[in-house]
Short mmCIF file of C-alpha atoms in Angstrom, two decimals:
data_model
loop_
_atom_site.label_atom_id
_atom_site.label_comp_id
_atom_site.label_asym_id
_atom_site.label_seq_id
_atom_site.Cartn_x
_atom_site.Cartn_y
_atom_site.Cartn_z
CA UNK A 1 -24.36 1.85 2.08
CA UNK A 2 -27.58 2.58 0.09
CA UNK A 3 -26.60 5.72 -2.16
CA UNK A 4 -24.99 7.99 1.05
CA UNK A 5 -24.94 11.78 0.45
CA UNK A 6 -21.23 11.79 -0.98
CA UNK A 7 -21.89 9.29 -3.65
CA UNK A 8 -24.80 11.19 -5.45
CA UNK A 9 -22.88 13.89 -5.93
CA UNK A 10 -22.69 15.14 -9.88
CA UNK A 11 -19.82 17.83 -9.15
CA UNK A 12 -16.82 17.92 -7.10
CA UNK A 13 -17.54 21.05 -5.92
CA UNK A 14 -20.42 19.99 -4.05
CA UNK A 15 -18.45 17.62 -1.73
CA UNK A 16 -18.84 17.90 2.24
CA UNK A 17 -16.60 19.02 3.93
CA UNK A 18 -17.45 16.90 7.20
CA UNK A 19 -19.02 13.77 7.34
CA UNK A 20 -22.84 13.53 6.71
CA UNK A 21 -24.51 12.67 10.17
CA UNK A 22 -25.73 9.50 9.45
CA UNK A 23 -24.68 7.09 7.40
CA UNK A 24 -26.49 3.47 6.68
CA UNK A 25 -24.48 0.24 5.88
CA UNK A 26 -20.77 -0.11 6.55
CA UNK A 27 -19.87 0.44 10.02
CA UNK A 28 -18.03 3.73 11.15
CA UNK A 29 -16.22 2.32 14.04
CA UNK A 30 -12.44 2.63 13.33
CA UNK A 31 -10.40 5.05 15.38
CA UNK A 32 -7.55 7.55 14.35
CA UNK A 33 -5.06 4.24 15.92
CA UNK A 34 -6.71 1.26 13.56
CA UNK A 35 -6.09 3.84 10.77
CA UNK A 36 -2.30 4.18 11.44
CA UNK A 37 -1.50 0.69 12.12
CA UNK A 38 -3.73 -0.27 8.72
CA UNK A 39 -1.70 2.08 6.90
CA UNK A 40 1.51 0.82 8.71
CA UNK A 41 0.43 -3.01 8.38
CA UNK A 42 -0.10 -2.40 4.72
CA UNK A 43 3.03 -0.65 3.75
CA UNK A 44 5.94 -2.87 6.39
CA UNK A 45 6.22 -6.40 4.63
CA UNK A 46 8.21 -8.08 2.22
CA UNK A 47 9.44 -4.77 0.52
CA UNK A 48 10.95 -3.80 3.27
CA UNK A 49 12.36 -6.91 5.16
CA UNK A 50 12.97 -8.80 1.89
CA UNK A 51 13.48 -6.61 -1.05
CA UNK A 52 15.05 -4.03 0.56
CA UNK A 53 18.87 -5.66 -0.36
CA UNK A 54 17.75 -5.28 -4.03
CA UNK A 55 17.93 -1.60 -3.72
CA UNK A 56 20.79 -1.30 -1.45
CA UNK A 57 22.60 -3.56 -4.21
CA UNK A 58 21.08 -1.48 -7.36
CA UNK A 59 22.08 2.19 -5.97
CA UNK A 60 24.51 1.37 -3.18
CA UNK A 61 23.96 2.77 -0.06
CA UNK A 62 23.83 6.32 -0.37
CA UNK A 63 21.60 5.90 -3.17
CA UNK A 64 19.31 3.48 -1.33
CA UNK A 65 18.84 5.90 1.50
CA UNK A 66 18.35 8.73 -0.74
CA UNK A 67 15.89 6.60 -3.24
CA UNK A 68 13.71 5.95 0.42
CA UNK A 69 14.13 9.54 1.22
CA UNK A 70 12.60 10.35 -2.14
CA UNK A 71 9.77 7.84 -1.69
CA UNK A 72 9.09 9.33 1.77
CA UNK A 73 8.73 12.45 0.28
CA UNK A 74 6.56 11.34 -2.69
CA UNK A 75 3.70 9.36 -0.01
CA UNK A 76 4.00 12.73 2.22
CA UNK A 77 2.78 14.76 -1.17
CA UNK A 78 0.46 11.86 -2.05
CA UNK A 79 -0.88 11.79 1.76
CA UNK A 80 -1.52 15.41 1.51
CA UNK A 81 -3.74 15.38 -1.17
CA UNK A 82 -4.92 11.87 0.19
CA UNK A 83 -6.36 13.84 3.09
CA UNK A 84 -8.14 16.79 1.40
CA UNK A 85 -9.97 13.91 -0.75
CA UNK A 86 -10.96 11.41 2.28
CA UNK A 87 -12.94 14.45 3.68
CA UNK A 88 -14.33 15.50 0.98
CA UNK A 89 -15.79 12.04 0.33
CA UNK A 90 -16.26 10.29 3.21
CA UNK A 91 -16.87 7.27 1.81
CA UNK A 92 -15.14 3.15 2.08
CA UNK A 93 -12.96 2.00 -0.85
CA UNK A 94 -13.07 5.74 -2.33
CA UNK A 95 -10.01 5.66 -4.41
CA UNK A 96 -12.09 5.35 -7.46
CA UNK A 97 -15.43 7.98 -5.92
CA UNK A 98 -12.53 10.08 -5.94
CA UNK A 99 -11.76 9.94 -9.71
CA UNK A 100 -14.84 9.48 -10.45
CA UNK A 101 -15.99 12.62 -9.20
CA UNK A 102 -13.04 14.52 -10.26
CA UNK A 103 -11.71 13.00 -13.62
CA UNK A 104 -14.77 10.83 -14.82
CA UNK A 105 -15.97 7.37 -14.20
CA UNK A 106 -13.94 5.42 -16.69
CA UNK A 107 -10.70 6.80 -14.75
CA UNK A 108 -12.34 5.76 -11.31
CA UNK A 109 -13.47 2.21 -12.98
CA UNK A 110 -9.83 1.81 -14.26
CA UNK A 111 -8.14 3.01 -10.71
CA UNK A 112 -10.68 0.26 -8.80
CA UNK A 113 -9.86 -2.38 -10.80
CA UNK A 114 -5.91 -1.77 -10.57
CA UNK A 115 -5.50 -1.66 -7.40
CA UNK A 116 -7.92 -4.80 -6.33
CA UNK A 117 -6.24 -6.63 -8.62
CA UNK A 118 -2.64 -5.48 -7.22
CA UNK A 119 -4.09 -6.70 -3.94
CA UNK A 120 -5.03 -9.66 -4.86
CA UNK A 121 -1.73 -10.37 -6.53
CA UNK A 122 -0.35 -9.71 -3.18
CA UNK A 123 -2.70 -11.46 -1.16
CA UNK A 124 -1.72 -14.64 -3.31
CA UNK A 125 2.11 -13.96 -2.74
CA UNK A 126 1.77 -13.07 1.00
CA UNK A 127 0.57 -16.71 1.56
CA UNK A 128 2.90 -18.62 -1.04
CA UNK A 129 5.98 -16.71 0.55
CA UNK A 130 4.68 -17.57 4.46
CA UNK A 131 4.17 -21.28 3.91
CA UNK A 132 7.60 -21.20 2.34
CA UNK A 133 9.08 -19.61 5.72
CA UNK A 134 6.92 -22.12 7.73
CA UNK A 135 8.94 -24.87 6.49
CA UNK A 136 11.92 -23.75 8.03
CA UNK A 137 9.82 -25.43 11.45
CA UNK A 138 7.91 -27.72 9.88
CA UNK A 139 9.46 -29.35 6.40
CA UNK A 140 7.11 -32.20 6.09
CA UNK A 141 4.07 -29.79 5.82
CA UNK A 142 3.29 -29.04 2.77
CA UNK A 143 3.06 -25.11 1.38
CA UNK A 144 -0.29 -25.48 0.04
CA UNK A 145 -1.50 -26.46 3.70
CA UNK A 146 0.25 -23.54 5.24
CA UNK A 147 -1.62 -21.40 2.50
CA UNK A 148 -5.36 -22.72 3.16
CA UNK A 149 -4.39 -22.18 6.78
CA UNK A 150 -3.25 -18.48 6.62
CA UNK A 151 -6.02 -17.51 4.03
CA UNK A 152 -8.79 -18.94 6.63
CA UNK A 153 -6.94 -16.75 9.36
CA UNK A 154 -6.80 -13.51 7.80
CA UNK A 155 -10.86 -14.14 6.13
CA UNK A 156 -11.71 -14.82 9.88
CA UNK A 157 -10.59 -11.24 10.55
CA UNK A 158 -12.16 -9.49 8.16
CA UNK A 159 -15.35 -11.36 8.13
CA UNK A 160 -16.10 -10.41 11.34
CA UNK A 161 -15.91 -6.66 12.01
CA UNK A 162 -13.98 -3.91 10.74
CA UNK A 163 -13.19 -2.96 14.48
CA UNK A 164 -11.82 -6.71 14.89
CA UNK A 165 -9.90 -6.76 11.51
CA UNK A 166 -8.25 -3.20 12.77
CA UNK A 167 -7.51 -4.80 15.88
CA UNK A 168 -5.73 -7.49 14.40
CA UNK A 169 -3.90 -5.19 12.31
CA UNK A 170 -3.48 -3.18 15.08
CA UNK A 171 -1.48 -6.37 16.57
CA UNK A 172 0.27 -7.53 13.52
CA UNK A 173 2.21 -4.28 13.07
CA UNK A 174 3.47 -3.78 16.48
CA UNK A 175 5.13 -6.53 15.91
CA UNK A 176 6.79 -5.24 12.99
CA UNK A 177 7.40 -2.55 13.85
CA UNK A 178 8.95 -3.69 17.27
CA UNK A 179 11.57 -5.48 14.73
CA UNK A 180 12.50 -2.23 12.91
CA UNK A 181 12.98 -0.60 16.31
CA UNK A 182 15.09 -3.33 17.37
CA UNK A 183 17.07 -3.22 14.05
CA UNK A 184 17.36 0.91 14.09
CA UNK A 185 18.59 0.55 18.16
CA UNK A 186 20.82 -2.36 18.20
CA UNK A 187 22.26 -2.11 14.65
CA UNK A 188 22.49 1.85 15.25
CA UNK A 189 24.20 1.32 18.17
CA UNK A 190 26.64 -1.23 16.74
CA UNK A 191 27.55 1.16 14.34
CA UNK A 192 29.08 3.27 16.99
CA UNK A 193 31.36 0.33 18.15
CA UNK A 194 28.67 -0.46 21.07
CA UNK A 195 28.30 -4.52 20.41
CA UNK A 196 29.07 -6.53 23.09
CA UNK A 197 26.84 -9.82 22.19
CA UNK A 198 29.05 -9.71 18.98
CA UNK A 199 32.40 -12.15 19.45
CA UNK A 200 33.28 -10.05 15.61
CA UNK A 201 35.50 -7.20 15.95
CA UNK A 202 35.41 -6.47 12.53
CA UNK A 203 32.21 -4.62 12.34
CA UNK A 204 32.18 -1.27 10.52
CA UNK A 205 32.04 1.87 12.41
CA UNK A 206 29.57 4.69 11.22
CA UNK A 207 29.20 4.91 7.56
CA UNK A 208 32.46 3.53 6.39
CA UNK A 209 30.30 0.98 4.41
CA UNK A 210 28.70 3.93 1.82
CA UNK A 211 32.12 4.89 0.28
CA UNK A 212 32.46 1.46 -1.72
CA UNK A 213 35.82 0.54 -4.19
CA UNK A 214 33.42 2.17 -6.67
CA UNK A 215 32.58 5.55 -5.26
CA UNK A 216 28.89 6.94 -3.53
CA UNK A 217 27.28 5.56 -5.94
CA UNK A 218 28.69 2.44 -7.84
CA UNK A 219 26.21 2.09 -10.41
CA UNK A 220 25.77 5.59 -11.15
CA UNK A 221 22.63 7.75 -10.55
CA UNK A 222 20.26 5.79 -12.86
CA UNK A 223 20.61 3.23 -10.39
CA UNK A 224 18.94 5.16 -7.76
CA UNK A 225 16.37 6.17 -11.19
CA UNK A 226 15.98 2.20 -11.19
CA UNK A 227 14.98 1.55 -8.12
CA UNK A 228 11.98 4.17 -7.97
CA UNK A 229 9.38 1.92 -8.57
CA UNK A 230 10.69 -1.11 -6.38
CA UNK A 231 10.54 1.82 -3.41
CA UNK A 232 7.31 3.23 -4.34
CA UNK A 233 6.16 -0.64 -3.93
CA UNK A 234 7.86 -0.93 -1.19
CA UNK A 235 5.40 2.43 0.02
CA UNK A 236 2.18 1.07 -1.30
CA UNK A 237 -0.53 0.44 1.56
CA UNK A 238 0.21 3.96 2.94
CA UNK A 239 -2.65 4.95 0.84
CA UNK A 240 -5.28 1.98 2.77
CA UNK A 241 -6.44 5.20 5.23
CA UNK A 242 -8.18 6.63 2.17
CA UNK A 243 -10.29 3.06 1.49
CA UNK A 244 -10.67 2.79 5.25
CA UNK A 245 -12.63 6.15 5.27
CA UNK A 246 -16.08 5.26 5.26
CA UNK A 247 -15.58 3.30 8.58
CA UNK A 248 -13.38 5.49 10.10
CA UNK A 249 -15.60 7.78 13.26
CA UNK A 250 -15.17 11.34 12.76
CA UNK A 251 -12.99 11.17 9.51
CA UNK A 252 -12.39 14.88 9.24
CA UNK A 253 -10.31 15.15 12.43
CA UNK A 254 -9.32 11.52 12.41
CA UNK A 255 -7.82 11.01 8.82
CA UNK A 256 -5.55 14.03 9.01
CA UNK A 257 -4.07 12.98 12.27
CA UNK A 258 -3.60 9.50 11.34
CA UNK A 259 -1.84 10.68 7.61
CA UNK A 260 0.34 12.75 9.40
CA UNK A 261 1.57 10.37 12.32
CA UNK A 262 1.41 7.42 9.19
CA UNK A 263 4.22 9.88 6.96
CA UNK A 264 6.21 10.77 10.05
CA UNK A 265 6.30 6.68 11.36
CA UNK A 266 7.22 5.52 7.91
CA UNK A 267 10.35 8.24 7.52
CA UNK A 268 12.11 7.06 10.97
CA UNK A 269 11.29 3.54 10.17
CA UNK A 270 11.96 2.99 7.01
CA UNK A 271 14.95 5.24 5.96
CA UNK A 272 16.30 4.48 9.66
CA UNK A 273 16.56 0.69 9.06
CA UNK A 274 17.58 1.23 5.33
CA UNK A 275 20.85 3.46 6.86
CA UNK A 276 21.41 0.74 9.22
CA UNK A 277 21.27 -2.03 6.54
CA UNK A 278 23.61 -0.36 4.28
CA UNK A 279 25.95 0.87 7.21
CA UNK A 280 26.43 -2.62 8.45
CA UNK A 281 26.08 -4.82 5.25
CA UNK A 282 28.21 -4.45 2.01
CA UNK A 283 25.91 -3.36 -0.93
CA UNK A 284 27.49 -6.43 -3.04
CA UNK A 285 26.92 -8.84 -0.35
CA UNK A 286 23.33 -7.67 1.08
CA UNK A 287 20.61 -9.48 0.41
CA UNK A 288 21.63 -12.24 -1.88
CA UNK A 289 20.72 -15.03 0.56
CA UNK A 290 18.55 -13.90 3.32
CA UNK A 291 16.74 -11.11 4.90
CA UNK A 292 19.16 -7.82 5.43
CA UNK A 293 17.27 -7.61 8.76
CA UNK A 294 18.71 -11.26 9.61
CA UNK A 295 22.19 -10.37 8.74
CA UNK A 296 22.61 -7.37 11.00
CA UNK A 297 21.14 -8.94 13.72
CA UNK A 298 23.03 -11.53 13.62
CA UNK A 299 26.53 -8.97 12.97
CA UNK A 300 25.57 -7.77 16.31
CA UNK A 301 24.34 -11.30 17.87
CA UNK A 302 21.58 -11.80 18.66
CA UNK A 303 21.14 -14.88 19.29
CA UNK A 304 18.39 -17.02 16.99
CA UNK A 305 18.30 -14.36 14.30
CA UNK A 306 17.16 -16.03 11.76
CA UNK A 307 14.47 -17.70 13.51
CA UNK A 308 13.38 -14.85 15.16
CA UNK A 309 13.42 -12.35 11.83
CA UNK A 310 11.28 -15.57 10.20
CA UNK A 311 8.71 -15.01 12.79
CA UNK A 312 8.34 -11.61 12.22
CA UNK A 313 8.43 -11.80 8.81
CA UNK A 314 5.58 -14.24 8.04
CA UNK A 315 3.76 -11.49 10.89
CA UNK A 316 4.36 -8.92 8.13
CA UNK A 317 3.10 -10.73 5.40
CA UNK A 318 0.26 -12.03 7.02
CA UNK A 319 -0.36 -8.29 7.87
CA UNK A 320 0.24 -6.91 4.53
CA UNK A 321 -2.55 -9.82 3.22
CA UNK A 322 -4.48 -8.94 5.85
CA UNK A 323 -5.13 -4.93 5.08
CA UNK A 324 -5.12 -6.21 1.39
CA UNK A 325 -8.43 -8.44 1.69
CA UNK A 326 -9.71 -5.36 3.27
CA UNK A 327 -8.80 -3.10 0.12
CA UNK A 328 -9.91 -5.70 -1.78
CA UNK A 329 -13.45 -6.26 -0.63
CA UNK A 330 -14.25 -2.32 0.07
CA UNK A 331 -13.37 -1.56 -3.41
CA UNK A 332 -15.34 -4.36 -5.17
CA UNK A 333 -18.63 -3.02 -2.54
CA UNK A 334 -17.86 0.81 -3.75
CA UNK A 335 -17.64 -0.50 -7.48
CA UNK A 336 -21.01 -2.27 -7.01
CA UNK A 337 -22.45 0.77 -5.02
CA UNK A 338 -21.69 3.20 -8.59
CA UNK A 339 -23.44 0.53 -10.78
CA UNK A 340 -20.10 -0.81 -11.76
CA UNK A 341 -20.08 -4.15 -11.13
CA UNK A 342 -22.61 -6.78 -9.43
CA UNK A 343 -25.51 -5.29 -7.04
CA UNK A 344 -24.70 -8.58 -5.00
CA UNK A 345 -21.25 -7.18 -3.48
CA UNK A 346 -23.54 -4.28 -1.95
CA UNK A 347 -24.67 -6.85 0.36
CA UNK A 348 -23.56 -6.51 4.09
CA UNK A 349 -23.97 -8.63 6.88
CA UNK A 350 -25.47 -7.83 10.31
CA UNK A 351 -22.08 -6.45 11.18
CA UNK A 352 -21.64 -4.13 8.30
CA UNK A 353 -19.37 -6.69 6.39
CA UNK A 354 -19.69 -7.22 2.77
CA UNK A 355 -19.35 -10.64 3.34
CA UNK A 356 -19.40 -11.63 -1.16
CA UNK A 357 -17.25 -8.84 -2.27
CA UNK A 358 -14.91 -10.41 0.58
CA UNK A 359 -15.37 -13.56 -0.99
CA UNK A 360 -14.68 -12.77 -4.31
CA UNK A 361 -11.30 -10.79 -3.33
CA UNK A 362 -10.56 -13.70 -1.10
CA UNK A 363 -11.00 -15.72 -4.40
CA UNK A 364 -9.09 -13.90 -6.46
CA UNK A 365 -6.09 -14.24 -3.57
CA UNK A 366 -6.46 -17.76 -4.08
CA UNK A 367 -6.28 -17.63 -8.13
CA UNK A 368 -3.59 -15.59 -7.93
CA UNK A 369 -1.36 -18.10 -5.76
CA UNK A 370 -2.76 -21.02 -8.36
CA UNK A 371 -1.44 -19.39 -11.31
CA UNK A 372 2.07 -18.64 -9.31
CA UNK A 373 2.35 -22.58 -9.60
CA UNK A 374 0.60 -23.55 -13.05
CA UNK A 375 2.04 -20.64 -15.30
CA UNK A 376 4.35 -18.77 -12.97
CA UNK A 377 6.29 -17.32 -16.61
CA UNK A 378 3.05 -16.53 -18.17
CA UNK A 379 -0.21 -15.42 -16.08
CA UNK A 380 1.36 -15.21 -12.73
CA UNK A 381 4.21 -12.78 -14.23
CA UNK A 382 1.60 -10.46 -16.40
CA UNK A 383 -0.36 -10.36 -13.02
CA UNK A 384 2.90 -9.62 -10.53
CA UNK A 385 3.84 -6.20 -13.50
CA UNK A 386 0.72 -5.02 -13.06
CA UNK A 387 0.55 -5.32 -9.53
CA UNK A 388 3.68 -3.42 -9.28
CA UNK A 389 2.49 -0.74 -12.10
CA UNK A 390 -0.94 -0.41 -10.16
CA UNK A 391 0.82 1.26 -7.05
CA UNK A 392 2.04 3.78 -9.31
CA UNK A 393 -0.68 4.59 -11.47
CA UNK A 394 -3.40 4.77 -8.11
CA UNK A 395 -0.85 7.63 -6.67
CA UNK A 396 -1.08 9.35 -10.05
CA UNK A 397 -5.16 9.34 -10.02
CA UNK A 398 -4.91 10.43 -6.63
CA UNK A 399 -2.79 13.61 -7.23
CA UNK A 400 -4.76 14.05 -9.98
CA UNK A 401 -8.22 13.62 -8.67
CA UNK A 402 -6.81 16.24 -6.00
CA UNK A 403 -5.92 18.38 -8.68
CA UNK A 404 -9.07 18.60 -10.76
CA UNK A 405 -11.08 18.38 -7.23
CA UNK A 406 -9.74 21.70 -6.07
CA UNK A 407 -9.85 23.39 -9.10
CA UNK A 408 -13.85 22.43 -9.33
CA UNK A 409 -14.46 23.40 -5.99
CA UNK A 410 -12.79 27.25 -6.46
CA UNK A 411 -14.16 27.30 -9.72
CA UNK A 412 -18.07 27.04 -8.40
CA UNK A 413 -17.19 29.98 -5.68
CA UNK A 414 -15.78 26.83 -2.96
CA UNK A 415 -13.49 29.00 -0.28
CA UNK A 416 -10.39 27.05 0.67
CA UNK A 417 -10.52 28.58 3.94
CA UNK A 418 -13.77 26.92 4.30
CA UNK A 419 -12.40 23.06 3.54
CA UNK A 420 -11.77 21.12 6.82
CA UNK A 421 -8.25 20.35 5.58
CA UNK A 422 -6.76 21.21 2.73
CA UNK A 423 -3.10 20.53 1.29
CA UNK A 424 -0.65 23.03 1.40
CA UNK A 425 0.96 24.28 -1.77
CA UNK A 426 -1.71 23.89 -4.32
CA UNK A 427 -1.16 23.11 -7.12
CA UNK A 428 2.59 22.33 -6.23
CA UNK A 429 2.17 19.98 -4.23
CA UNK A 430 -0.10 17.24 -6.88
CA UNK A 431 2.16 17.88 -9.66
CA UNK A 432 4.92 17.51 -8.06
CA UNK A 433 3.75 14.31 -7.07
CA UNK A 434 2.11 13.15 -10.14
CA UNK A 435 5.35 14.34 -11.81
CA UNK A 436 7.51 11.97 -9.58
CA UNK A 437 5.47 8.87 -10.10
CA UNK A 438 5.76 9.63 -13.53
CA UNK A 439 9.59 9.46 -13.64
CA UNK A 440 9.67 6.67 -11.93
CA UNK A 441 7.89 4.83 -14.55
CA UNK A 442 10.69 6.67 -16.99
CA UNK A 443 13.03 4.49 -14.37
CA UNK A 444 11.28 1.14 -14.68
CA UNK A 445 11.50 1.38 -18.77
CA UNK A 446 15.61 1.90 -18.11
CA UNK A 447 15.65 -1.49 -15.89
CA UNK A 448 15.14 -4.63 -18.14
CA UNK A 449 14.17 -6.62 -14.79
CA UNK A 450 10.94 -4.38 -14.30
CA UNK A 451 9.99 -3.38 -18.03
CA UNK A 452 7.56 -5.72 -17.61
CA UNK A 453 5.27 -3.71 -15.54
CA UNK A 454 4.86 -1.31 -18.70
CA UNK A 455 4.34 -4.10 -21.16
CA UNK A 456 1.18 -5.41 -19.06
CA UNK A 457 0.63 -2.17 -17.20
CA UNK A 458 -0.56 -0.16 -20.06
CA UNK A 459 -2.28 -2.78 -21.99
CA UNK A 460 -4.10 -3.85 -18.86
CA UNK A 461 -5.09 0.26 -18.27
CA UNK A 462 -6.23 0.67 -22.05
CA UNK A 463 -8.20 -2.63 -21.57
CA UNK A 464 -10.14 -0.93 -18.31
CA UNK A 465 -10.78 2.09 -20.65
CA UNK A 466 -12.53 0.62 -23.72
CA UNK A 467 -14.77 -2.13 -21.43
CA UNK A 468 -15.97 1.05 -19.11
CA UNK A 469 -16.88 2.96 -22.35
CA UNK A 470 -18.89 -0.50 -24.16
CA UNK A 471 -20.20 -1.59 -21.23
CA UNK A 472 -21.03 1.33 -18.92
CA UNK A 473 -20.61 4.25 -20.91
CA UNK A 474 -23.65 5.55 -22.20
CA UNK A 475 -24.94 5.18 -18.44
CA UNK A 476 -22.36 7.14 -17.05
CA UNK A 477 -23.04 9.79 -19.94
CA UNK A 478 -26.62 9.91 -19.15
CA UNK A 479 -26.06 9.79 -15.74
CA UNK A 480 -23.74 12.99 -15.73
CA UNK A 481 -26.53 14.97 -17.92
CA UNK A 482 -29.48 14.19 -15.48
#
């Protein structure tokens, strides 16, 4: 996209509203259902069907439903001013346009490089963890095979179109979400004595299961506190609508449909299965050995659990590395397309694909999954904290970008009425949000098992800050004076 209308803006105020009427380069051929299922691919994987016993067994399982209610609540706020921004700039990996509009370009360079680099964590993860469920059918292949496989795969999809890759995604996460259906049904309905595949009688009725020998919550409040950011992870991906934007047709009726049917999906979904898990499972037993969604389906038998929740599973993570390379790629072309980082990942293909940036992200997957076997206590680990920190810290430059956007636009004589969609509550609703995120950081300093993230969080943020200023600065500064 050679310098499109919303990316020579100077002011935030002078950001359309509706999308310009032509645009050159990246394809706008995505539909309000690709956004949805991108959105849903990127946020149901292994935080949900894996690490979802951690939290039930940190806050028990009242707190783990009301630590997922809170996290709902917290991507609703984040969606909301999500939605206002997408609009307003209409353009593909725009997390960073949008802070660098509204905050200033070192916060958008920082923001970019976070979250591609908590992608490409997880695109490195996604395909260690599937070849390590692939051997449950196939021991005597090797992991590293299984990896070179999947990463060809999910580079096929994305190299393509970005109408194939959402129609893959579209794919991937009905399957998912087929499981969690079949989890919420069956294990609901289980719960209300209703189990007749099951030759156990002894499975608990209702929500016996949340009043443990230790009370509502066994490990007090703080561990709900504790569990923030592994829920907020478990979240991340929700926000892959915004960096879809620029290929999405018609984003200022599409993207606020999609956000709100995206927010609405993930509450039944994932609180749903999370009240099931903890219903059926004891908090001190879930999780420890296998996936929570294997062991109720298997307290309610269903015959070939384990083999069937695999399936899925390795679907999921294949999905969540799938909308990742997307991220990835689409932010590396918007960082090229603001002069901040190599003209060559401006490059498309024929199809509206840039093809190098994909490359390069697909690279860094790759790195990523190298380092988790060569120095998994040393590289892999500083690059897994910030990876978890970077979900965080996008949501708060979101909420704030939204923040110091609307102010801008009111403040050079912008009428709200006028804005195609605006969020509701402003300025409640941002600082409520960026508030949250920031107490959940407050959580992850309690928790000795997640400190980490602030030890090579911040460092890695700072970092971002001082090369933007010695290697881009004066450019910037000149640029925002012409």
């Amino acid at each position: 996209m050679e310098s499109s209308t919303p990316l020579q803006l100077d002011h935030p105020s002078d950001a359309p509203t509706t999308v310009p009427a032509k645009e050159v380069g990246l394809r706008r051929s995505m539909s309000a259902r690709h956004l949805i299922m991108i959105a849903m691919g990127g946020v149901i994987g292994s935080g949900l069907f894996l690490s979802s016993g951690y939290t039930i067994s940190q806050a028990g399982p009242l707190g783990a439903v009301i630590a997922y209610l809170v996290g709902a609540f917290v991507v609703y706020l984040v969606m909301a001013c999500l939605g206002e921004l997408a609009i307003a700039y209409p353009v593909s990996g725009a997390f960073h346009i949008y802070a660098s509009r509204s905050i200033g370009p070192a916060t958008g360079f920082t923001t970019a490089w976070l979250y591609w680099l908590c992608w490409a964590v997880a695109i490195g993860s996604e395909f260690t963890a599937s070849g390590l469920l692939m051997q449950r059918w196939f021991p005597d292949v090797e992991v590293w095979v299984w990896c070179l496989v999947f990463a060809t795969l999910l580079f096929g999809f994305n190299a393509v179109s970005s109408r194939f890759f959402g129609e893959s995604e579209f794919w991937f996460a009905i399957i998912k979400v087929g499981a969690i259906i079949g989890l919420i049904i069956l294990g609901g309905a289980a719960l209300f004595g209703f189990h007749p595949l099951s030759e156990s009688g002894d499975h608990p009725f209702l929500f016996e299961n949340f009043n443990t020998s230790a009370g509502l919550f066994p490990n007090g409040f703080t561990g709900v506190l504790v569990t923030a950011l592994a829920v907020f992870y478990a979240f991340s991906g929700s926000e892959l609508i915004g960096v879809a934007a620029g290929e999405t047709a018609d984003p200022s009726r599409t993207i606020p449909k999609a956000m709100r049917s995206t927010v609405i999906r993930l509450l039944i979904f994932f609180v749903g299965a999370i009240a099931v898990i903890a219903a059926t499972v004891p908090f001190d037993q879930v999780g420890l050995d296998e996936s929570p969604f294997v062991t109720v389906f298997s307290s309610v038998g269903i015959p070939f659990a384990a083999d069937i929740m695999n399936f899925v599973i390795i679907t999921a993570l294949l999905s969540a590395g799938n909308s990742g390379l997307f991220s990835c790629a689409r932010m590396l072309y918007s960082l090229a397309d603001e002069g901040h980082a190599p003209k060559a990942f401006k490059r498309l293909t024929s199809r509206g694909i840039p093809l190098i940036a994909l490359s390069v992200s697909m690279l860094g997957g790759l790195a990523s999954l190298i380092s988790s076997v060569v120095a998994p206590e040393t590289v892999y680990l500083a690059l897994v904290s910030v990876a978890g920190f970077a979900v965080v810290g996008v949501w708060m430059s979101i909420t704030a970008s939204h923040f110091f956007h609307r102010r801008a636009f009111v403040r050079n004589g912008g009428r709200v009425a006028d804005l195609a969609y605006k969020a509701p509550f402003f300025p409640v609703v941002p600082l409520l949000a960026f508030g949250l995120c920031l107490l959940s950081l407050v959580g992850i300093a309690l928790d000795p098992t997640q400190v980490t993230a602030l030890y090579f969080g911040v460092p890695f943020v700072a970092a971002c800050y001082l090369f933007f200023h010695f290697r881009y600065g004066r450019k910037a500064r000149e640029h925002q004076t012409a």
